[in-house]
XYZ file of C-alpha atoms in Angstrom:
241
model
C 36.993 9.184 47.242
C 35.090 7.016 44.749
C 35.571 8.015 41.124
C 32.275 8.971 39.420
C 31.368 6.742 36.496
C 30.431 8.424 33.233
C 26.825 8.112 32.202
C 25.585 8.237 28.646
C 21.947 8.447 29.671
C 19.938 11.622 29.252
C 19.852 13.902 32.316
C 16.833 13.696 34.576
C 14.367 16.550 34.580
C 15.406 18.831 37.421
C 15.227 22.519 38.219
C 18.307 23.935 36.445
C 18.120 27.285 38.193
C 20.700 26.308 40.802
C 23.863 24.193 40.453
C 22.520 21.653 42.985
C 20.121 20.591 40.257
C 22.719 18.293 38.655
C 25.336 15.863 39.856
C 28.959 16.050 38.644
C 29.092 15.198 34.964
C 31.971 13.785 32.968
C 32.209 15.909 29.844
C 33.436 14.216 26.641
C 36.796 15.436 25.342
C 35.401 16.519 21.976
C 37.228 19.445 20.419
C 35.051 21.949 22.183
C 35.518 25.686 22.211
C 35.695 27.326 25.615
C 34.425 28.916 27.765
C 31.761 26.286 28.382
C 28.818 26.648 30.705
C 28.889 23.793 33.227
C 26.105 24.935 35.549
C 23.288 24.851 34.772
C 24.104 22.090 32.248
C 24.565 23.455 28.722
C 21.506 21.563 27.450
C 19.240 22.804 30.263
C 16.769 25.605 29.874
C 17.152 28.125 32.679
C 13.914 28.408 34.633
C 14.886 31.700 36.241
C 17.360 34.453 35.535
C 20.853 33.756 36.863
C 21.808 36.103 39.667
C 25.538 35.462 39.478
C 27.906 34.619 36.624
C 31.191 32.945 37.573
C 34.178 32.043 35.392
C 36.868 29.499 36.256
C 40.035 29.986 34.190
C 43.210 27.918 34.190
C 44.866 24.754 32.935
C 43.950 21.051 33.059
C 43.157 21.280 36.781
C 40.437 23.776 35.931
C 39.302 21.723 32.945
C 38.984 18.643 35.147
C 41.313 16.522 33.002
C 40.289 12.894 33.432
C 40.835 9.525 31.750
C 43.938 10.695 29.867
C 42.064 13.634 28.402
C 39.134 11.633 27.061
C 36.792 13.025 29.700
C 36.659 16.154 31.840
C 35.009 16.961 35.171
C 35.515 20.674 35.999
C 35.869 21.469 39.694
C 33.790 24.631 39.255
C 30.611 22.671 38.767
C 30.933 20.930 42.121
C 32.221 24.078 43.822
C 29.163 26.085 42.866
C 26.856 23.248 43.806
C 28.441 22.913 47.246
C 28.961 26.560 48.190
C 26.189 28.656 46.690
C 23.151 29.261 48.918
C 20.045 27.346 47.949
C 18.195 30.544 47.089
C 20.889 31.776 44.694
C 20.990 30.766 41.044
C 24.149 31.049 38.993
C 25.788 30.439 35.670
C 29.214 28.857 35.976
C 31.568 28.966 32.998
C 34.897 27.166 32.560
C 37.919 27.654 30.336
C 40.565 25.093 31.214
C 43.476 24.865 28.777
C 45.310 21.616 29.466
C 49.093 21.847 29.400
C 49.272 25.634 29.112
C 51.540 27.624 31.389
C 50.610 30.942 32.948
C 53.164 32.484 30.590
C 51.266 31.083 27.578
C 47.933 32.252 28.954
C 49.378 35.774 29.046
C 51.629 35.834 25.987
C 50.118 33.137 23.786
C 51.414 29.845 22.479
C 54.270 29.442 20.032
C 52.668 27.883 16.969
C 54.397 25.914 14.236
C 53.593 27.038 10.687
C 50.724 25.070 9.225
C 51.777 22.126 7.036
C 55.438 22.952 7.592
C 56.423 20.869 10.600
C 59.425 19.282 8.887
C 60.703 22.664 7.740
C 60.292 24.031 11.250
C 62.247 21.145 12.698
C 65.046 21.833 10.226
C 65.129 25.627 10.425
C 63.581 26.367 13.805
C 61.316 28.894 12.090
C 58.078 29.494 13.973
C 55.246 31.938 13.819
C 55.336 34.878 16.243
C 53.623 34.512 19.593
C 50.192 36.046 19.801
C 48.839 37.909 22.789
C 47.336 35.162 24.911
C 45.111 37.482 26.920
C 43.285 38.691 23.813
C 43.503 35.498 21.756
C 40.385 34.328 19.958
C 41.752 30.784 20.071
C 44.366 29.070 22.227
C 44.763 25.347 21.497
C 45.767 23.077 24.358
C 47.586 19.748 24.459
C 44.420 17.691 23.867
C 43.333 19.897 20.951
C 40.582 21.680 22.814
C 40.529 25.424 22.294
C 39.620 28.399 24.403
C 39.786 32.156 24.316
C 42.257 34.306 26.162
C 41.062 35.589 29.520
C 40.632 39.214 28.497
C 38.850 38.101 25.324
C 36.381 36.096 27.407
C 35.704 39.054 29.677
C 35.006 41.224 26.628
C 33.057 38.700 24.543
C 31.231 36.573 27.091
C 30.847 38.851 30.120
C 29.824 40.351 32.318
C 31.031 38.079 35.126
C 30.653 38.656 38.841
C 33.914 36.893 39.715
C 36.751 34.933 38.096
C 38.554 32.021 39.771
C 42.112 31.607 38.466
C 44.251 28.509 39.006
C 47.461 28.715 36.976
C 51.179 28.089 37.348
C 51.277 24.307 37.749
C 52.727 23.658 34.290
C 55.264 26.465 34.708
C 56.910 24.470 37.506
C 58.129 21.955 34.922
C 60.519 24.617 33.600
C 63.561 24.585 35.859
C 64.754 27.874 34.373
C 61.695 29.764 35.637
C 61.997 31.319 39.072
C 58.894 31.358 41.323
C 58.770 35.149 40.963
C 58.460 34.808 37.191
C 55.641 32.289 37.484
C 53.722 34.493 39.885
C 54.289 37.563 37.727
C 52.321 35.944 34.903
C 49.562 34.789 37.252
C 49.301 38.339 38.575
C 48.864 39.658 35.040
C 45.848 37.358 34.642
C 44.313 38.747 37.821
C 45.036 42.330 36.857
C 43.293 41.799 33.529
C 40.181 40.995 35.556
C 40.619 43.984 37.859
C 41.098 46.347 34.904
C 37.799 45.056 33.528
C 36.154 45.734 36.888
C 35.761 42.035 37.758
C 36.890 40.649 41.156
C 39.216 37.660 40.985
C 39.921 34.782 43.341
C 43.486 33.490 43.729
C 43.728 29.695 43.823
C 47.027 28.124 44.849
C 48.988 25.506 42.927
C 47.729 22.231 44.421
C 49.995 19.334 45.416
C 50.751 16.616 42.906
C 52.428 13.231 42.873
C 55.541 14.854 41.408
C 55.716 17.633 43.992
C 55.324 15.054 46.730
C 58.118 12.906 45.331
C 60.680 15.554 44.364
C 61.839 17.969 47.051
C 63.024 20.684 44.655
C 59.659 20.771 42.875
C 57.851 20.871 46.211
C 60.015 23.787 47.349
C 59.313 25.740 44.155
C 55.597 25.038 44.446
C 55.613 26.236 48.059
C 57.492 29.384 47.016
C 54.954 30.119 44.262
C 52.055 29.628 46.669
C 53.700 31.870 49.258
C 54.044 34.652 46.695
C 50.452 34.139 45.532
C 49.312 34.428 49.147
C 51.183 37.710 49.540
C 49.678 39.034 46.302
C 46.159 38.072 47.373
C 46.567 39.747 50.761
C 47.969 42.929 49.219
C 45.216 43.088 46.603
C 42.542 42.475 49.233
C 43.961 45.207 51.487
C 44.067 47.674 48.585
C 40.450 46.873 47.703
C 39.124 46.758 51.262
C 41.320 49.011 53.439
C 40.678 48.831 57.157
């Protein structure tokens, strides 16, 4: 597929009430705080009340990491534009924390003490991990920040549904079993369910690495198989036949 070229021109005047009103936009990598509204565009005035509010939560794949982290194109913007009926307006919000694992989204990141990097390297002393789900600020690998999932649901809700894509970065840790990865992803979903918000399970997509290395591909397939089982069980519990 052709790669969209970033445009620095002002957006054309269009009806912002539905995501089809704008084409995919490359968002600058400024140190923005998430969640960010990607549809309608943040600088658009909504012409009619949004009927649905959607949140996409995850890592760099959700953020739409592009151009080595200098630009971002979130998938959620195009997804809403392509799938929502023409007569339905929506707000689509994104929190994509590049480089974070599902474990870190749940338990928080291990942070080095401010202005004490050398001491930390010598002593190994670090600050305690915060609760990622309730964090006011999680900083990712490109220095963008976002709230924990449960914090977003409390502060920025209500949402009608949450799309969660997590677990890709966990696969880089050979010591983590697929069951452990999925356990953390499940905790993210259950945080939504406890808040009364339906969630959508997105699988770990293929990558160049998982295509090249058989062991990584096998672990990815195992994670996706467990996610599929979780989604089916959750759906059956919610909608029994």
